[in-house]
Short mmCIF file of C-alpha atoms and ligand atoms in Angstrom, two decimals:
data_model
loop_
_atom_site.label_atom_id
_atom_site.label_comp_id
_atom_site.label_asym_id
_atom_site.label_seq_id
_atom_site.Cartn_x
_atom_site.Cartn_y
_atom_site.Cartn_z
CA UNK A 1314 16.60 -8.91 -8.65
CA UNK A 1315 19.04 -7.29 -6.22
CA UNK A 1316 17.89 -9.06 -3.04
CA UNK A 1317 17.75 -12.76 -2.47
CA UNK A 1318 16.79 -13.80 1.10
CA UNK A 1319 14.35 -16.81 1.26
CA UNK A 1320 11.44 -14.55 2.38
CA UNK A 1321 11.76 -11.94 -0.41
CA UNK A 1322 12.47 -14.69 -3.00
CA UNK A 1323 9.37 -16.46 -2.01
CA UNK A 1324 7.19 -13.28 -2.24
CA UNK A 1325 8.61 -12.30 -5.64
CA UNK A 1326 7.98 -15.85 -6.94
CA UNK A 1327 4.31 -15.90 -5.71
CA UNK A 1328 3.72 -12.35 -7.13
CA UNK A 1329 5.05 -13.40 -10.52
CA UNK A 1330 2.97 -16.53 -10.60
CA UNK A 1331 -0.27 -14.74 -9.54
CA UNK A 1332 0.46 -11.90 -12.02
CA UNK A 1333 -0.06 -14.25 -14.92
CA UNK A 1334 -3.68 -14.89 -14.24
CA UNK A 1335 -4.15 -11.33 -13.13
CA UNK A 1336 -2.93 -9.99 -16.49
CA UNK A 1337 -5.22 -12.42 -18.28
CA UNK A 1338 -8.13 -11.13 -16.20
CA UNK A 1339 -7.18 -7.50 -17.01
CA UNK A 1340 -7.38 -8.34 -20.71
CA UNK A 1341 -10.91 -9.75 -20.24
CA UNK A 1342 -12.59 -7.50 -17.75
CA UNK A 1343 -15.98 -8.00 -19.24
CA UNK A 1344 -15.90 -11.79 -18.20
CA UNK A 1345 -15.17 -11.14 -14.53
CA UNK A 1346 -17.74 -11.62 -11.80
CA UNK A 1347 -18.00 -8.45 -9.64
CA UNK A 1348 -19.72 -8.11 -6.44
CA UNK A 1349 -20.15 -5.18 -3.92
CA UNK A 1350 -18.72 -5.56 -0.41
CA UNK A 1351 -20.20 -2.30 0.70
CA UNK A 1352 -21.25 0.96 -1.22
CA UNK A 1353 -18.30 1.81 -3.56
CA UNK A 1354 -16.21 -1.15 -2.59
CA UNK A 1355 -16.02 -3.97 -5.17
CA UNK A 1356 -14.48 -7.41 -5.22
CA UNK A 1357 -14.03 -9.45 -8.46
CA UNK A 1358 -13.20 -12.95 -9.23
CA UNK A 1359 -9.67 -11.71 -10.23
CA UNK A 1360 -9.10 -10.43 -6.62
CA UNK A 1361 -10.08 -13.84 -5.15
CA UNK A 1362 -8.09 -15.86 -7.82
CA UNK A 1363 -4.89 -13.80 -7.44
CA UNK A 1364 -5.17 -14.08 -3.61
CA UNK A 1365 -5.68 -17.84 -3.75
CA UNK A 1366 -2.52 -18.28 -5.97
CA UNK A 1367 -0.44 -16.16 -3.58
CA UNK A 1368 -1.69 -18.03 -0.50
CA UNK A 1369 -1.03 -21.30 -2.01
CA UNK A 1370 2.58 -20.48 -2.90
CA UNK A 1371 3.39 -18.90 0.40
CA UNK A 1372 1.76 -21.91 2.33
CA UNK A 1373 3.68 -24.50 0.33
CA UNK A 1374 6.87 -23.07 1.90
CA UNK A 1375 5.60 -22.11 5.32
CA UNK A 1376 2.29 -23.70 6.21
CA UNK A 1377 2.36 -22.59 9.81
CA UNK A 1378 2.90 -18.79 9.21
CA UNK A 1379 -0.05 -16.41 9.99
CA UNK A 1380 -1.64 -14.72 6.98
CA UNK A 1381 -3.76 -11.51 7.00
CA UNK A 1382 -5.50 -10.93 3.66
CA UNK A 1383 -8.01 -8.58 2.31
CA UNK A 1384 -10.42 -11.20 0.81
CA UNK A 1385 -9.88 -14.32 2.82
CA UNK A 1386 -9.47 -12.70 6.23
CA UNK A 1387 -6.97 -14.15 8.82
CA UNK A 1388 -5.22 -17.61 8.47
CA UNK A 1389 -3.37 -19.36 11.22
CA UNK A 1390 -4.61 -16.73 13.61
CA UNK A 1391 -2.47 -17.96 16.59
CA UNK A 1392 0.90 -17.26 14.76
CA UNK A 1393 1.38 -13.62 15.35
CA UNK A 1394 5.21 -13.82 15.22
CA UNK A 1395 5.57 -14.60 11.61
CA UNK A 1396 2.78 -13.24 9.21
CA UNK A 1397 2.30 -12.43 5.58
CA UNK A 1398 0.10 -9.44 4.88
CA UNK A 1399 -1.48 -9.63 1.46
CA UNK A 1400 -3.49 -7.37 -0.82
CA UNK A 1401 -4.07 -9.25 -4.02
CA UNK A 1402 -5.12 -6.28 -6.13
CA UNK A 1403 -4.58 -2.88 -4.53
CA UNK A 1404 -6.42 -0.47 -6.77
CA UNK A 1405 -9.41 -2.83 -7.65
CA UNK A 1406 -11.44 0.23 -8.94
CA UNK A 1407 -8.74 1.17 -11.34
CA UNK A 1408 -8.31 -2.42 -12.39
CA UNK A 1409 -12.01 -2.87 -13.09
CA UNK A 1410 -12.05 0.30 -15.08
CA UNK A 1411 -9.07 -0.75 -17.22
CA UNK A 1412 -6.74 1.65 -15.65
CA UNK A 1413 -3.23 0.08 -15.30
CA UNK A 1414 -2.60 1.72 -11.80
CA UNK A 1415 -2.98 -1.33 -9.47
CA UNK A 1416 -0.59 -3.68 -7.82
CA UNK A 1417 -0.14 -6.99 -5.96
CA UNK A 1418 1.22 -5.96 -2.37
CA UNK A 1419 2.68 -8.45 -0.06
CA UNK A 1420 4.55 -7.68 3.27
CA UNK A 1421 6.25 -10.07 5.70
CA UNK A 1422 6.00 -9.22 9.42
CA UNK A 1423 8.14 -10.69 12.21
CA UNK A 1424 7.07 -9.91 15.84
CA UNK A 1425 5.15 -6.91 14.77
CA UNK A 1426 7.65 -5.39 12.44
CA UNK A 1427 7.60 -5.41 8.70
CA UNK A 1428 10.90 -6.99 7.50
CA UNK A 1429 10.39 -7.13 3.78
CA UNK A 1430 7.85 -6.40 1.13
CA UNK A 1431 7.02 -6.35 -2.58
CA UNK A 1432 4.79 -4.13 -4.60
CA UNK A 1433 4.29 -5.31 -8.20
CA UNK A 1434 2.42 -3.59 -10.92
CA UNK A 1435 2.19 -6.45 -13.57
CA UNK A 1436 1.07 -4.19 -16.43
CA UNK A 1437 4.10 -1.90 -16.34
CA UNK A 1438 6.27 -4.77 -14.98
CA UNK A 1439 7.40 -2.56 -12.22
CA UNK A 1440 8.51 -4.41 -9.01
CA UNK A 1441 9.32 -2.33 -6.00
CA UNK A 1442 10.80 -4.27 -3.12
CA UNK A 1443 12.90 -4.00 0.08
CA UNK A 1444 14.27 -5.90 2.95
CA UNK A 1445 15.29 -4.37 6.33
CA UNK A 1446 18.87 -3.04 6.22
CA UNK A 1447 19.39 -3.84 2.55
CA UNK A 1448 17.91 -0.86 0.73
CA UNK A 1449 14.87 -0.48 -1.60
CA UNK A 1450 14.72 -1.26 -5.34
CA UNK A 1451 12.62 -0.86 -8.48
CA UNK A 1452 13.51 -3.91 -10.60
CA UNK A 1453 17.30 -3.78 -10.68
CA UNK A 1454 17.75 -0.17 -9.65
CA UNK A 1455 18.16 1.21 -6.12
CA UNK A 1456 15.55 3.84 -5.24
CA UNK A 1457 15.61 6.84 -2.81
CA UNK A 1458 12.95 9.23 -1.64
CA UNK A 1459 12.92 12.81 -3.11
CA UNK A 1460 15.23 15.54 -1.75
CA UNK A 1461 12.54 18.16 -1.67
CA UNK A 1462 13.11 20.28 1.41
CA UNK A 1463 10.03 22.33 1.80
CA UNK A 1464 6.38 21.23 2.02
CA UNK A 1465 5.31 24.30 -0.18
CA UNK A 1466 7.29 23.00 -3.07
CA UNK A 1467 6.16 19.28 -2.71
CA UNK A 1468 3.95 17.07 -4.86
CA UNK A 1469 1.87 14.91 -2.60
CA UNK A 1470 -0.49 11.96 -3.18
CA UNK A 1471 -3.59 10.90 -1.05
CA UNK A 1472 -6.74 8.93 -1.38
CA UNK A 1473 -10.17 8.63 0.05
CA UNK A 1474 -12.59 9.27 1.60
CA UNK A 1475 -14.33 5.92 1.07
CA UNK A 1476 -17.99 6.07 0.10
CA UNK A 1477 -19.05 4.77 3.56
CA UNK A 1478 -16.69 7.01 5.46
CA UNK A 1479 -18.26 8.74 8.57
CA UNK A 1480 -15.55 11.49 8.64
CA UNK A 1481 -15.80 12.64 5.04
CA UNK A 1482 -15.85 16.34 6.20
CA UNK A 1483 -12.73 15.94 8.23
CA UNK A 1484 -10.90 14.25 5.27
CA UNK A 1485 -11.99 16.99 2.85
CA UNK A 1486 -10.96 19.62 5.46
CA UNK A 1487 -7.45 18.13 5.52
CA UNK A 1488 -7.37 17.91 1.74
CA UNK A 1489 -8.18 21.65 1.49
CA UNK A 1490 -5.78 22.72 4.09
CA UNK A 1491 -2.90 20.60 2.79
CA UNK A 1492 -3.63 21.56 -0.88
CA UNK A 1493 -3.31 25.28 0.07
CA UNK A 1494 0.19 24.59 1.51
CA UNK A 1495 1.81 22.40 -1.07
CA UNK A 1496 2.82 22.65 -4.77
CA UNK A 1497 -0.02 20.18 -5.81
CA UNK A 1498 -1.87 17.00 -4.80
CA UNK A 1499 -2.71 13.86 -6.82
CA UNK A 1500 -5.16 11.01 -6.19
CA UNK A 1501 -4.10 7.79 -8.07
CA UNK A 1502 -6.32 5.10 -6.39
CA UNK A 1503 -3.78 2.57 -5.29
CA UNK A 1504 -2.26 3.15 -1.79
CA UNK A 1505 0.67 0.64 -2.26
CA UNK A 1506 1.69 2.37 -5.61
CA UNK A 1507 1.27 5.77 -3.99
CA UNK A 1508 3.81 4.54 -1.40
CA UNK A 1509 6.05 3.01 -4.03
CA UNK A 1510 6.07 6.45 -5.90
CA UNK A 1511 7.07 8.05 -2.66
CA UNK A 1512 9.91 5.56 -2.21
CA UNK A 1513 11.17 6.14 -5.65
CA UNK A 1514 11.02 10.02 -5.33
CA UNK A 1515 8.17 10.64 -7.86
CA UNK A 1516 5.96 12.03 -5.08
CA UNK A 1517 7.42 13.84 -2.10
CA UNK A 1518 4.81 12.50 0.37
CA UNK A 1519 1.60 10.68 0.99
CA UNK A 1520 -1.00 10.81 3.68
CA UNK A 1521 -4.39 9.06 3.91
CA UNK A 1522 -6.90 8.09 6.64
CA UNK A 1523 -9.04 4.84 6.90
CA UNK A 1524 -6.54 2.44 5.26
CA UNK A 1525 -6.11 -1.10 6.04
CA UNK A 1526 -2.87 -2.81 7.05
CA UNK A 1527 -2.72 -4.68 3.83
CA UNK A 1528 -2.84 -1.46 1.82
CA UNK A 1529 0.34 -0.27 3.44
CA UNK A 1530 2.36 -3.15 4.88
CA UNK A 1531 4.90 -3.54 2.04
CA UNK A 1532 5.11 0.16 1.37
CA UNK A 1533 6.21 0.67 5.04
CA UNK A 1534 9.50 -1.06 4.56
CA UNK A 1535 10.03 0.07 0.93
CA UNK A 1536 9.79 3.77 1.97
CA UNK A 1537 11.85 3.25 5.07
CA UNK A 1538 14.60 1.50 3.10
CA UNK A 1539 14.48 4.25 0.56
CA UNK A 1540 15.38 6.76 3.23
CA UNK A 1541 11.90 7.98 4.05
CA UNK A 1542 9.72 8.30 7.15
CA UNK A 1543 6.46 6.39 7.81
CA UNK A 1544 4.09 7.37 10.80
CA UNK A 1545 0.73 6.48 11.88
CA UNK A 1546 -1.71 8.86 13.63
CA UNK A 1547 -5.07 8.75 15.54
CA UNK A 1548 -4.70 4.96 15.83
CA UNK A 1549 -7.86 3.36 17.32
CA UNK A 1550 -6.54 0.64 19.60
CA UNK A 1551 -9.72 -1.51 19.07
CA UNK A 1552 -8.86 -1.76 15.39
CA UNK A 1553 -5.15 -2.52 15.07
CA UNK A 1554 -5.47 -3.20 11.32
CA UNK A 1555 -6.97 0.18 10.54
CA UNK A 1556 -4.35 2.75 9.69
CA UNK A 1557 -3.97 6.48 9.16
CA UNK A 1558 -0.68 7.19 7.58
CA UNK A 1559 1.89 9.88 6.71
CA UNK A 1560 4.81 8.72 4.53
CA UNK A 1561 7.24 11.18 3.12
CA UNK A 1562 10.87 12.01 2.49
CA UNK A 1563 12.78 12.89 5.69
CA UNK A 1564 12.56 16.73 5.17
CA UNK A 1565 8.84 17.49 4.92
CA UNK A 1566 7.60 14.95 7.51
CA UNK A 1567 7.23 17.31 10.44
CA UNK A 1568 5.62 20.10 8.42
CA UNK A 1569 3.11 17.70 7.06
CA UNK A 1570 2.27 16.25 10.33
CA UNK A 1571 1.79 19.72 11.78
CA UNK A 1572 -0.74 20.51 9.01
CA UNK A 1573 -2.69 17.40 9.74
CA UNK A 1574 -2.83 18.28 13.41
CA UNK A 1575 -4.20 21.65 12.54
CA UNK A 1576 -7.99 22.24 13.20
CA UNK A 1577 -8.66 25.44 11.37
CA UNK A 1578 -8.23 26.22 7.65
CA UNK A 1579 -5.86 29.10 6.94
C1 IPD B 2834 -7.94 0.85 -1.98
C2 IPD B 2834 -6.74 1.70 -2.72
C3 IPD B 2834 -7.13 3.13 -2.66
C4 IPD B 2834 -7.44 3.56 -1.28
C5 IPD B 2834 -8.48 2.82 -0.61
C6 IPD B 2834 -8.13 1.31 -0.54
P1 IPD B 2834 -8.36 -1.66 -2.83
O1 IPD B 2834 -7.54 -0.50 -1.94
O2 IPD B 2834 -5.61 1.41 -2.07
O3 IPD B 2834 -6.05 3.79 -3.12
O4 IPD B 2834 -7.85 5.05 -1.31
O5 IPD B 2834 -8.69 3.28 0.67
O6 IPD B 2834 -9.14 0.57 0.06
O7 IPD B 2834 -9.75 -1.75 -2.26
O8 IPD B 2834 -8.27 -1.31 -4.21
O9 IPD B 2834 -7.54 -2.97 -2.41
CA1 CA B 2835 -6.03 -2.13 -0.97
CA1 CA B 2836 -7.54 -5.11 -2.64
#
């Protein structure tokens, strides 16, 4: 690995440890217990097991740090200066369907700013990681966002709406509007890998509403360190962990933002 600060080392170590059981579970999907959190939103014994291993490893080193997780909620709530943000399987629907597009995503936040993060797809063995000021990497190679200059030539990725979304029409409206103004749009089912793919120049940009902080925390620093822009829009102050995101290379950012702000289809 090309970075070696104590925080990033610790995240990488916990990802690798947790990925061993995750890969086993991926090979035996029929044995997993799956329950429904809300319509269309599933959690499996693999999500819980993976998260438990990660939390265990991180806590061994820093028992006092705050932790925000998808499956176990918030731990050490009073520590808001130093926090881990964990999504044990980002892309659970893909995982449960045997589609190898899912990842462990872990970010480390200090005083409200993400300092480093790792997104690891254990099936393809691709580890995306970055630390503030030190660049972004895929395994041993430095990565950068694409050089696409115009939105109309761009390949974007998005996700949603969730089955329980109350703003489906708005999300579909944006999808139609943006689709008409770009080269094409993909929907891959893992927000963290969508962001990792923007950071490594495979996609030119990503936008999505109704995400959670753990979906995007690691991706934020990886895209920034790869030379891209990350912005949040329509933030509801009552729900700081809910995020609407635009993450792109530096050239198409404003054009995409302007389209999202648009209220009528052209
Ligand atoms: C989901 C994935 C998906 C996104 C959903 C997320 P999960 O995370 O990132 O791409 O569209 O909004 O909830 O539930 O698989 O961890
Ligand atoms: Ca997620
Ligand atoms: Ca998840």
